[in-house]
Coordinates of C-alpha atoms and ligand atoms in Angstrom, one line a residue:
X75 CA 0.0 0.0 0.0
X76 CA 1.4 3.7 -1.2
X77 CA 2.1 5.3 2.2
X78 CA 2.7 9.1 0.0
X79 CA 0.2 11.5 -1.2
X80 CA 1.4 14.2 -4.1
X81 CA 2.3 18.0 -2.8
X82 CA 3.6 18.7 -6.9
X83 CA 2.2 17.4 -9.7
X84 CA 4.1 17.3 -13.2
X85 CA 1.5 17.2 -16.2
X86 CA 1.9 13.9 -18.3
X87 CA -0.1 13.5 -21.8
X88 CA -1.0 10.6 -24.0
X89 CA -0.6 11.5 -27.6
X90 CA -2.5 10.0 -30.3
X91 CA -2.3 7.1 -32.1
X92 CA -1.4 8.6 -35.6
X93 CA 0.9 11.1 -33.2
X94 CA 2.6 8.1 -31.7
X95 CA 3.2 6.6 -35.1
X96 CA 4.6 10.0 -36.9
X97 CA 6.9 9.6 -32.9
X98 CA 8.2 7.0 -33.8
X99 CA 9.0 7.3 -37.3
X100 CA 10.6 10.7 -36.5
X101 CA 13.2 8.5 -33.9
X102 CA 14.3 6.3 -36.5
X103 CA 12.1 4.0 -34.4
X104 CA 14.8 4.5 -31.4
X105 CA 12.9 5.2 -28.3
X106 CA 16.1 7.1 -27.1
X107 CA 15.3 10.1 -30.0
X108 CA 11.8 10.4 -28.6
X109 CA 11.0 13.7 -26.7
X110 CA 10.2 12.9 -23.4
X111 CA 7.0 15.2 -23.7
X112 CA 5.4 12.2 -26.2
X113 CA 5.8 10.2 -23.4
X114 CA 2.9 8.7 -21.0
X115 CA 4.7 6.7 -18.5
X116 CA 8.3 6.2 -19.1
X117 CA 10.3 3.2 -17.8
X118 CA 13.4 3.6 -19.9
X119 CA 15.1 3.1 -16.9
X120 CA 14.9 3.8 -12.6
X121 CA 18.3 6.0 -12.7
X122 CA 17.5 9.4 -11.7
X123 CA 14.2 9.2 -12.7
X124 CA 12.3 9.3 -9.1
X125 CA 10.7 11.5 -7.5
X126 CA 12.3 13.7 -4.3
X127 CA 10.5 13.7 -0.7
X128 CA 9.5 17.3 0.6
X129 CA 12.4 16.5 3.0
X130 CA 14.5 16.4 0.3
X131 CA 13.8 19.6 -1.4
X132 CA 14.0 20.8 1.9
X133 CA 17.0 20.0 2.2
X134 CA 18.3 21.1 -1.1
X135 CA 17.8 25.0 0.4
X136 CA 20.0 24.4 3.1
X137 CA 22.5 22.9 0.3
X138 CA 26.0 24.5 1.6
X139 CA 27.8 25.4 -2.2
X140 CA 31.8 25.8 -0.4
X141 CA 34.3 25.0 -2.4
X142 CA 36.0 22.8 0.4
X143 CA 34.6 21.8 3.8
X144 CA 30.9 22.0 2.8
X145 CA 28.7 21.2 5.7
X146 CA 26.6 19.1 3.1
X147 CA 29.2 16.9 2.4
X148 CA 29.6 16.1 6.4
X149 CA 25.7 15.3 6.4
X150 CA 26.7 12.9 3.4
X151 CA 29.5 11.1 5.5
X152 CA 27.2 10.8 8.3
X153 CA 24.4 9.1 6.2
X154 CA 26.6 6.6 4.4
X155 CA 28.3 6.0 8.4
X156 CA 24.7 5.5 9.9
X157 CA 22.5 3.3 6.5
X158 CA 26.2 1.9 4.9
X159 CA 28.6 1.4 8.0
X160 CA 31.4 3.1 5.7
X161 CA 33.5 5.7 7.6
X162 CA 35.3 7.5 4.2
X163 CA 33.3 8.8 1.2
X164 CA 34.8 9.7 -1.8
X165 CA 31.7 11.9 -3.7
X166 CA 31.4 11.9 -7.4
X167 CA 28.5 13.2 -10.0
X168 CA 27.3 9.3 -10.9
X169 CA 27.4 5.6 -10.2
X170 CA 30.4 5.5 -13.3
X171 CA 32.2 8.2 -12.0
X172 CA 32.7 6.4 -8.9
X173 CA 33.9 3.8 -11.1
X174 CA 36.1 5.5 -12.9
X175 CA 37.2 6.7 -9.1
X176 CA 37.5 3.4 -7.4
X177 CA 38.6 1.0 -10.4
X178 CA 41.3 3.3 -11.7
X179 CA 42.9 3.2 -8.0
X180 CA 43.0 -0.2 -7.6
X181 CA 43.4 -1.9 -11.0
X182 CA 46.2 -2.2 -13.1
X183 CA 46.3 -3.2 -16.7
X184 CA 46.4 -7.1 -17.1
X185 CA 44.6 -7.6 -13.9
X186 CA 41.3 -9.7 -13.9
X187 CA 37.9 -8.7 -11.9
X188 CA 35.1 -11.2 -11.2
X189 CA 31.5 -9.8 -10.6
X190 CA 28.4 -11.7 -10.5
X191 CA 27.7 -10.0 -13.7
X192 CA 29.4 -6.7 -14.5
X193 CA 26.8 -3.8 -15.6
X194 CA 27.7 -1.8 -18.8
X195 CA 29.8 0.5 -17.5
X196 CA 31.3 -1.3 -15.0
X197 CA 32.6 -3.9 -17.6
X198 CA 34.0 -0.3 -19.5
X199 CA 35.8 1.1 -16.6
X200 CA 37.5 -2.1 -16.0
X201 CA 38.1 -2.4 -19.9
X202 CA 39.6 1.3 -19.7
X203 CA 42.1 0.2 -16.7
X204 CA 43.6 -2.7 -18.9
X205 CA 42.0 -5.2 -16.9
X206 CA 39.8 -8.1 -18.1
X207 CA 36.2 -7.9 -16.7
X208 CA 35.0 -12.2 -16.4
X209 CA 31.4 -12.5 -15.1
X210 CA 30.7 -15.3 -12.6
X211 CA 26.9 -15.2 -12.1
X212 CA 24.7 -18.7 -10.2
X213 CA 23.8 -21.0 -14.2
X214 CA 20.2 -20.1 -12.7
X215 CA 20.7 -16.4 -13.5
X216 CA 19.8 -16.5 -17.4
X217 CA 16.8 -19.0 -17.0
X218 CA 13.8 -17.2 -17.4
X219 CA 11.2 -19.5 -15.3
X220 CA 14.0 -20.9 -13.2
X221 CA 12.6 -20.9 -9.3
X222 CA 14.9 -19.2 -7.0
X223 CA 15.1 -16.6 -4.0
X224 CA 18.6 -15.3 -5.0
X225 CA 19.3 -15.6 -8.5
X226 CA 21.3 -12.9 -8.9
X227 CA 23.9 -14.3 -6.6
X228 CA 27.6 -15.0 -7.5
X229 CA 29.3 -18.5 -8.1
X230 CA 32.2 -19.3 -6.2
X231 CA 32.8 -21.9 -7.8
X232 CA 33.0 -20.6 -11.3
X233 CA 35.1 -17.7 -9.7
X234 CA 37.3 -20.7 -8.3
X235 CA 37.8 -22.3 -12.1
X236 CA 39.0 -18.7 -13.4
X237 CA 41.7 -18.4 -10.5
X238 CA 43.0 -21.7 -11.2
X239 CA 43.3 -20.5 -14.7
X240 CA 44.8 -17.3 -14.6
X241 CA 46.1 -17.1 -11.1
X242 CA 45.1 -15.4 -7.6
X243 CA 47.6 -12.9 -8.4
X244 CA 46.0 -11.7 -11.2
X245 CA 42.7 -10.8 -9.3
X246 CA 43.4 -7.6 -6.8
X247 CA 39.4 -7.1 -7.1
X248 CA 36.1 -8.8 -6.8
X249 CA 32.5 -7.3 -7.1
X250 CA 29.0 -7.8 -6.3
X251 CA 26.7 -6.3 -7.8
X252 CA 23.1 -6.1 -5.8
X253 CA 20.9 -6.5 -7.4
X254 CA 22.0 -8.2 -10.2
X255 CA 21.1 -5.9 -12.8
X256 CA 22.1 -7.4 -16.1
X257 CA 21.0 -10.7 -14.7
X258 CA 17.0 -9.0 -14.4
X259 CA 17.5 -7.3 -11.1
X260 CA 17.5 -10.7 -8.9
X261 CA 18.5 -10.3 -5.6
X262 CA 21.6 -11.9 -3.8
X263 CA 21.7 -13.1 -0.5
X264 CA 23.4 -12.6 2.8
X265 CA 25.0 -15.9 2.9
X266 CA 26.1 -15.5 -0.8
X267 CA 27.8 -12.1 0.2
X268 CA 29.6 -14.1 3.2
X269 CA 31.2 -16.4 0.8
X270 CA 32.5 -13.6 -1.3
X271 CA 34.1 -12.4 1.6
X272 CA 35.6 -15.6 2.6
X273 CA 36.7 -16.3 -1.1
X274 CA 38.7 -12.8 -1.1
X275 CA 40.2 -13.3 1.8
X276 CA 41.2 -16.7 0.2
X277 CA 43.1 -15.3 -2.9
X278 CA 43.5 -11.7 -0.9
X279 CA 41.3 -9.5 -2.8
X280 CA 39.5 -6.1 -2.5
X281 CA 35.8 -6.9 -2.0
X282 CA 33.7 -4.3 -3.3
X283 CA 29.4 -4.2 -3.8
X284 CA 27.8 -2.1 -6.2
X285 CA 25.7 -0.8 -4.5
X286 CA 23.6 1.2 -6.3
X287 CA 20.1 -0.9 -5.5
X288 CA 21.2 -1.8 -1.8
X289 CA 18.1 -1.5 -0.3
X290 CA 16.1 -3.3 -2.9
X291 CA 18.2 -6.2 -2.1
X292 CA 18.2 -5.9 1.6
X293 CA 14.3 -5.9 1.5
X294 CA 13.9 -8.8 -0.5
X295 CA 16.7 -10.8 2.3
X296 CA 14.0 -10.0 4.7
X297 CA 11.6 -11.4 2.8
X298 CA 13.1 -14.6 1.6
X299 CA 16.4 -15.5 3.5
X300 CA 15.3 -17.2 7.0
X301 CA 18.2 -16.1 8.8
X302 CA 16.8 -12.5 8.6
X303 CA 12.5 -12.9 8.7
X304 CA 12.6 -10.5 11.7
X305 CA 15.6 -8.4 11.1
X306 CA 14.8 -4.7 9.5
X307 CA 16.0 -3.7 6.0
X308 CA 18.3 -1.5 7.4
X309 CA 19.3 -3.7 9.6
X310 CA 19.8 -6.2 6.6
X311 CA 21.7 -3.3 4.3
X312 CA 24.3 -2.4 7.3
X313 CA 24.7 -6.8 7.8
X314 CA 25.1 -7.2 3.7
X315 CA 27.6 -4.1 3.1
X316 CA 29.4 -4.7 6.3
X317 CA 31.3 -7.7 4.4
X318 CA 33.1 -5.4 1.8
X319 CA 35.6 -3.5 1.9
X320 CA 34.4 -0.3 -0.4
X321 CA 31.7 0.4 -1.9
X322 CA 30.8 2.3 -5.2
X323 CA 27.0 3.9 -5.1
X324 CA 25.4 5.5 -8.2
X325 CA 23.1 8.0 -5.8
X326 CA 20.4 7.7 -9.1
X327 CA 19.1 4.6 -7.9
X328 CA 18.8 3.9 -3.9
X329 CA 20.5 7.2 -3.2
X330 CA 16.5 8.3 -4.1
X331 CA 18.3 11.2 -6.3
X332 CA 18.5 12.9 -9.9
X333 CA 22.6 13.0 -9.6
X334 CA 25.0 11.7 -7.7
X335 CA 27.2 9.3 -6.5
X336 CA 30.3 8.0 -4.7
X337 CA 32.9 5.7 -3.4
X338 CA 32.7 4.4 0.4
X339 CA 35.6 2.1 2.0
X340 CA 37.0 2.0 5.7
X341 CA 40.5 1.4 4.8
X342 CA 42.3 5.2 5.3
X343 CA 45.4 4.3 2.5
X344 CA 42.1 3.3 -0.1
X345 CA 40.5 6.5 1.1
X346 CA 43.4 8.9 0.7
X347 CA 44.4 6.9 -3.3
X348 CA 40.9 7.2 -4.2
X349 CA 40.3 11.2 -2.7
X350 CA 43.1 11.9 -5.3
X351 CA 42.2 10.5 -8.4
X352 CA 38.3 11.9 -6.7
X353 CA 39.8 15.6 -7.1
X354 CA 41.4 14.7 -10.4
X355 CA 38.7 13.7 -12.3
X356 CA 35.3 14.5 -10.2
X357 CA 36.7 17.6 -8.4
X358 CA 37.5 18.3 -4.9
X359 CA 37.1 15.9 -2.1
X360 CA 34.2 17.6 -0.5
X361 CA 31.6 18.0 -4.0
X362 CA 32.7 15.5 -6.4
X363 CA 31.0 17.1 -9.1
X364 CA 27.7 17.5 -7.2
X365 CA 26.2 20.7 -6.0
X366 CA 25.8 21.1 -2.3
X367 CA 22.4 21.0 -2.7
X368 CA 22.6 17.7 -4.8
X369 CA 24.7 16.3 -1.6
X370 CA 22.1 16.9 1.0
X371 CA 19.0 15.9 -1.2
X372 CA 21.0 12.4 -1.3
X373 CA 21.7 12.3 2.4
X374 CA 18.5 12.7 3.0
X375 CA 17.5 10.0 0.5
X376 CA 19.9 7.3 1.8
X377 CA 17.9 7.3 5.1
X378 CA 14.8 7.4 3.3
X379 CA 15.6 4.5 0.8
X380 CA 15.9 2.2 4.0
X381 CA 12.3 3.0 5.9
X382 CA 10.2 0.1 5.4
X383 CA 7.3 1.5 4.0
X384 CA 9.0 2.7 1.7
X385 CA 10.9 0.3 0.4
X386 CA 7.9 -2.4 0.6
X387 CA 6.1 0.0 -1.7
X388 CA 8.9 0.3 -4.0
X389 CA 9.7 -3.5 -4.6
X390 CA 5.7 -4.4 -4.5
X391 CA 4.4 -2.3 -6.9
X392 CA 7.5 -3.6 -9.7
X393 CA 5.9 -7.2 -8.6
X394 CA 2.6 -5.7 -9.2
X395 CA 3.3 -4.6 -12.6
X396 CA 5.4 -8.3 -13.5
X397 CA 2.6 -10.7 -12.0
X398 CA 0.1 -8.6 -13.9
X399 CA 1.7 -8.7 -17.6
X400 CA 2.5 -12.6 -17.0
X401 CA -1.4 -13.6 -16.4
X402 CA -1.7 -12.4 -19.4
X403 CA 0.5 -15.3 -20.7
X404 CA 3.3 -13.0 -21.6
X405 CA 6.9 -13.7 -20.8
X406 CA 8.1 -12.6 -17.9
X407 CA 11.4 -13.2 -16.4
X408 CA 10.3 -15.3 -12.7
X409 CA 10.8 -14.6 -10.3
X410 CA 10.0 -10.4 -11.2
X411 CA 13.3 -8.1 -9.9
X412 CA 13.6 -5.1 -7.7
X413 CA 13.5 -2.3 -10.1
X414 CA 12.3 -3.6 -13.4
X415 CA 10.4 -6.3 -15.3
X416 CA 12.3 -8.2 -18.5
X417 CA 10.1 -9.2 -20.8
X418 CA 11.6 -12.3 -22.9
X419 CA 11.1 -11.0 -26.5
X420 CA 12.7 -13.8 -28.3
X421 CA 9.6 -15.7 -26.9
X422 CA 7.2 -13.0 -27.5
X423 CA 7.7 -12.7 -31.0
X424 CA 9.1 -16.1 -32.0
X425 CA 8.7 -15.7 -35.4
X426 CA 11.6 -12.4 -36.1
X427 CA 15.1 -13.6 -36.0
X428 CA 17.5 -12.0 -33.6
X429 CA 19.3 -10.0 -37.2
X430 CA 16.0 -8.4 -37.5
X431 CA 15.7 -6.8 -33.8
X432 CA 12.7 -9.1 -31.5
X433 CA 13.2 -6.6 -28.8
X434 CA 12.9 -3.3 -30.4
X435 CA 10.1 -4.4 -32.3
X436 CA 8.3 -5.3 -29.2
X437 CA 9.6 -2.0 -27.5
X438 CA 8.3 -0.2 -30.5
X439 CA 5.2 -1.6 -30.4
X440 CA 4.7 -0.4 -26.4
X441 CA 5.2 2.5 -27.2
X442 CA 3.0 2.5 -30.1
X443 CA 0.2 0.9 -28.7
X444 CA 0.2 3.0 -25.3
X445 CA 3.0 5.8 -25.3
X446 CA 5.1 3.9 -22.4
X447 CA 8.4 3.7 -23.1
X448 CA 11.2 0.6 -22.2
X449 CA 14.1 -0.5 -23.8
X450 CA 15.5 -3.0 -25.7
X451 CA 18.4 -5.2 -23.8
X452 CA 18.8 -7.8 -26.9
X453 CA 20.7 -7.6 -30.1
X454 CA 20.3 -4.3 -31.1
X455 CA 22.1 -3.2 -27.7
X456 CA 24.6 -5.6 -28.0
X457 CA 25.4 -7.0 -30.8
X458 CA 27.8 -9.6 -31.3
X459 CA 27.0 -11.3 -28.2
X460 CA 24.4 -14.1 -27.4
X461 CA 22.7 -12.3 -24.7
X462 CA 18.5 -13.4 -24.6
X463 CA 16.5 -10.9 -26.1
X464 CA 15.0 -9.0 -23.4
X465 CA 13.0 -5.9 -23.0
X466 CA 13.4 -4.1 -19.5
X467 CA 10.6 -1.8 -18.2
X468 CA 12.4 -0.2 -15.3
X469 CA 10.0 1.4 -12.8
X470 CA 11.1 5.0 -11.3
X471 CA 11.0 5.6 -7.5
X472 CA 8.2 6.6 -5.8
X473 CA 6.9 8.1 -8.9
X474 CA 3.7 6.1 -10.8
X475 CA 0.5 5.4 -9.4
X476 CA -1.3 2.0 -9.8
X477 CA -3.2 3.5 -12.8
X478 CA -0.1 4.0 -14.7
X479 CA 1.1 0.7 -13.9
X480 CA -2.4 -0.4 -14.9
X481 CA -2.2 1.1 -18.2
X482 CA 1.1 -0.6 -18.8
X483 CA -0.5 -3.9 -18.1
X484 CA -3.3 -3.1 -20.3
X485 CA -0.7 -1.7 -23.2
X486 CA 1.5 -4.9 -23.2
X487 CA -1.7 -7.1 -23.1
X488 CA -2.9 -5.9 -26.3
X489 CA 0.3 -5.7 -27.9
X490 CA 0.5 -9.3 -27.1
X491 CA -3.1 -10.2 -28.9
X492 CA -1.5 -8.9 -32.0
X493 CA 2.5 -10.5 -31.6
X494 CA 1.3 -12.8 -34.6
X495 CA 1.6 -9.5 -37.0
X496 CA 4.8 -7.3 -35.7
X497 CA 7.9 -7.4 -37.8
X498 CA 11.3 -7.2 -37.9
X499 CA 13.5 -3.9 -38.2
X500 CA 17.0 -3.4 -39.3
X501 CA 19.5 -0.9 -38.9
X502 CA 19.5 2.2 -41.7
X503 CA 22.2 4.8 -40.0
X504 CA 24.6 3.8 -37.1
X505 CA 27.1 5.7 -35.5
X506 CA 31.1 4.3 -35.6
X507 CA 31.1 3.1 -31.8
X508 CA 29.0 -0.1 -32.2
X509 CA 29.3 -0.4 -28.7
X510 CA 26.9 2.2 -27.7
X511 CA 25.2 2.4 -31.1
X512 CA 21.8 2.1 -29.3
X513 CA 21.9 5.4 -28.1
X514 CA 21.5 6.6 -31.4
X515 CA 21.6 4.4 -34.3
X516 CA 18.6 4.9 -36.6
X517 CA 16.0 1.8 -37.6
X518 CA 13.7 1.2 -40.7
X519 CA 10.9 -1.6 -40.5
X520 CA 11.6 -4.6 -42.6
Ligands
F0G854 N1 26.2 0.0 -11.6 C1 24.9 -0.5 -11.9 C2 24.6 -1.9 -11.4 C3 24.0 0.3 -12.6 O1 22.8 -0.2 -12.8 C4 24.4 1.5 -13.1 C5 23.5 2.3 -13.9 C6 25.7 2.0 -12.8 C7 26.6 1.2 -12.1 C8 26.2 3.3 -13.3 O2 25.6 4.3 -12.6 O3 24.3 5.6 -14.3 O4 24.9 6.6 -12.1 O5 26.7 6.3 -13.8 N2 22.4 1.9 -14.4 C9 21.5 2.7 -15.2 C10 20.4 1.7 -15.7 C11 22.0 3.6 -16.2 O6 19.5 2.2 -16.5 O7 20.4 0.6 -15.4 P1 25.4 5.8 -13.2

């Protein structure tokens, strides 16, 4: 149940069909060239995307804007001290400048980094250090209707067979990330995060958790690992992060923020390395590219992201909106994650090949048929790889009410009654970078 009511409301409109159809044409049928005007309920992704408490804008007056020694900063350390149990921050402006922060102070070129899976731009700051980036996610992870509490956990064991091949002394680093984003926001439990710990104390690495979603995973612990049935999800986020030893936090996501980010350790020599290459590239060690005001809307959010209510409303209403699309007999990857639902397009339209784009037909087509925008996570926005087709519909904080997420059920339904007559697309302009050609690249219907 939605414990908020609305003090500021944003105007939203629905344009029409024809409209949505001249839309979509005018993107080169890319949902990232739409204007954000032609769209009704937009789930291209939870990153920065929520909405801010009236203690947060509150905050955001008393935002101190010094150079060095801003008061907002100390309300940031205290936050990540009192919801993270991290006693050094290192601030910078996004989750991958904290990346770029953390993973250029402790990797070398050559080196390998195990993660349960590594997100985009975590695989490209380790790829920019030198360093190899080798996923390690439970087999469980890519099975769509595979039963499991924790799927987004990592393997040991498959960590263990890339150590025997290359060598403990070639990992200085492993990562968690929670949740398990690339693997369809899953969760990953307490007990998983203790044998991490134990595994980098075995081959004497630095253990850090991305942890961006932090209390989405903590409240699913309390609702599926035993261990922790009466425990409190902050209880559960200070217990899971307590086993790392930094931390890198992209303040868009459970940081309940538009901006923002940082790295948080305990160890004083990884503080004082990563403050320097902090001031170097994200500026000095007390803003890190934020604005004061940026600073205290996210200390504020920290504590926020961990009140039950909240966080039970959060998590609920994405399992709302993924138990709703699958009684329709649609797809859905099981069980439904913390921010988003995947959709399995390969299986929704069975009948385009993966060279003629399943996942942005079926994203074009939801937008089409009800002006919600999601994106495609298949073989348009990674091509060369043999990643499942999937459409993510990521679900921005504390922002929709259950008629929006209604009228996303309802859109997806009755694109689903017509699958047997969507086509293929392929790809007319694209720019050099293949890599990140999704962002732009330019699509005609077959
Ligand atoms: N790590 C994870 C697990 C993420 O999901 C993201 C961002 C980042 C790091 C980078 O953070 O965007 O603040 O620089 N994920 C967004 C998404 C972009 O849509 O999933 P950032």
């Amino acid at each position: 149940m939605t414990t908020y009511k609305s003090k500021m409301v944003e105007r939203i409109h629905l344009p029409a069909r024809e409209e949505r159809a001249a839309n979509l044409e005018a993107a080169g049928y890319n949902l990232f060239n739409l204007d954000a005007d032609d769209v009704f309920v937009d789930l291209l992704t939870d990153s920065g995307t929520g909405t801010m408490s009236d203690e947060q804008w509150a905050a955001m007056i008393r935002g101190d804007e010094a150079y060095a020694g801003s008061s907002s900063f100390r309300k940031l350390e205290d936050a990540v001290a009192d919801v993270m149990g991290f006693d050094y921050v290192v601030p910078a402006h996004q989750g991958r400048g904290a990346e770029n922060v953390l993973y250029g102070t402790i990797l070398e070129e050559g080196d390998v980094v195990l993660n349960n899976t590594h997100f985009d731009t975590t695989r490209a700051h380790v790829a920019n250090q030198g360093a190899e980036a080798v996923d390690c996610p439970v087999p469980e992870a890519s099975e769509f209707d595979a039963e499991g509490d924790f799927k987004g956990n990592f393997s040991v064991d498959e960590a263990r067979r890339v150590v025997d091949e290359v060598g403990a002394d070639a990992v200085p680093a492993v990562i968690l990330t929670i949740t398990n984003n690339s693997a369809a926001g899953q969760p990953v439990s307490v007990a998983n995060t203790r044998e991490v710990r134990e595994f980098c104390d075995e081959i004497d690495a630095t253990f850090v958790v991305d942890a961006c979603r932090f209390a989405e995973n903590a409240y699913f612990v309390t609702q599926r690992e035993p261990e922790f049935a009466d425990a409190s999800v902050a209880e559960v986020a200070r217990e899971q992060l307590s086993y790392a030893d930094a931390a890198v936090m992209s303040g868009k996501k459970d940081g309940l923020v538009n901006i923002g980010g940082f790295v948080a350790c305990n160890d004083e020599t990884l503080f004082e390395h990563a403050k320097q290459r902090g001031i170097l590239y994200e500026g000095f060690s007390t803003y890190g590219g934020m604005s004061g005001r940026d600073i205290e809307a996210m200390a504020v959010g920290l504590r926020e992201a961990v009140e039950e209510a909240y966080i039970a409303d959060r998590v609920e209403q994405v399992r709302f909106l993924g138990e709703r699309i699958a009684e329709h007999g649609v797809p859905v990857f099981q069980p439904v994650g913390g921010h988003a639902v995947y959709l399995d397009a390969g299986a929704f339209l069975p009948h385009i090949p993966a060279e003629e784009f399943p996942g942005q037909a079926l994203a074009v087509e939801i937008y089409r048929e009800g002006g919600v925008r999601c994106v495609e996570l298949g073989s348009f926005a990674f091509p060369d790889s043999d990643r499942p087709e999937l459409v993510r519909m990521a679900v921005p904080r504390r922002m929709y009410h259950k008629e929006h997420i209604e009228h996303v059920v309802d859109t997806v339904a009755a694109v689903w009654e017509r699958r047997d007559e969507i086509g293929g697309y392929e790809v007319v302009d694209e720019p050099p970078m293949k890599e990140i050609r999704h962002f732009s690249a330019e699509l005609a219907p077959l």
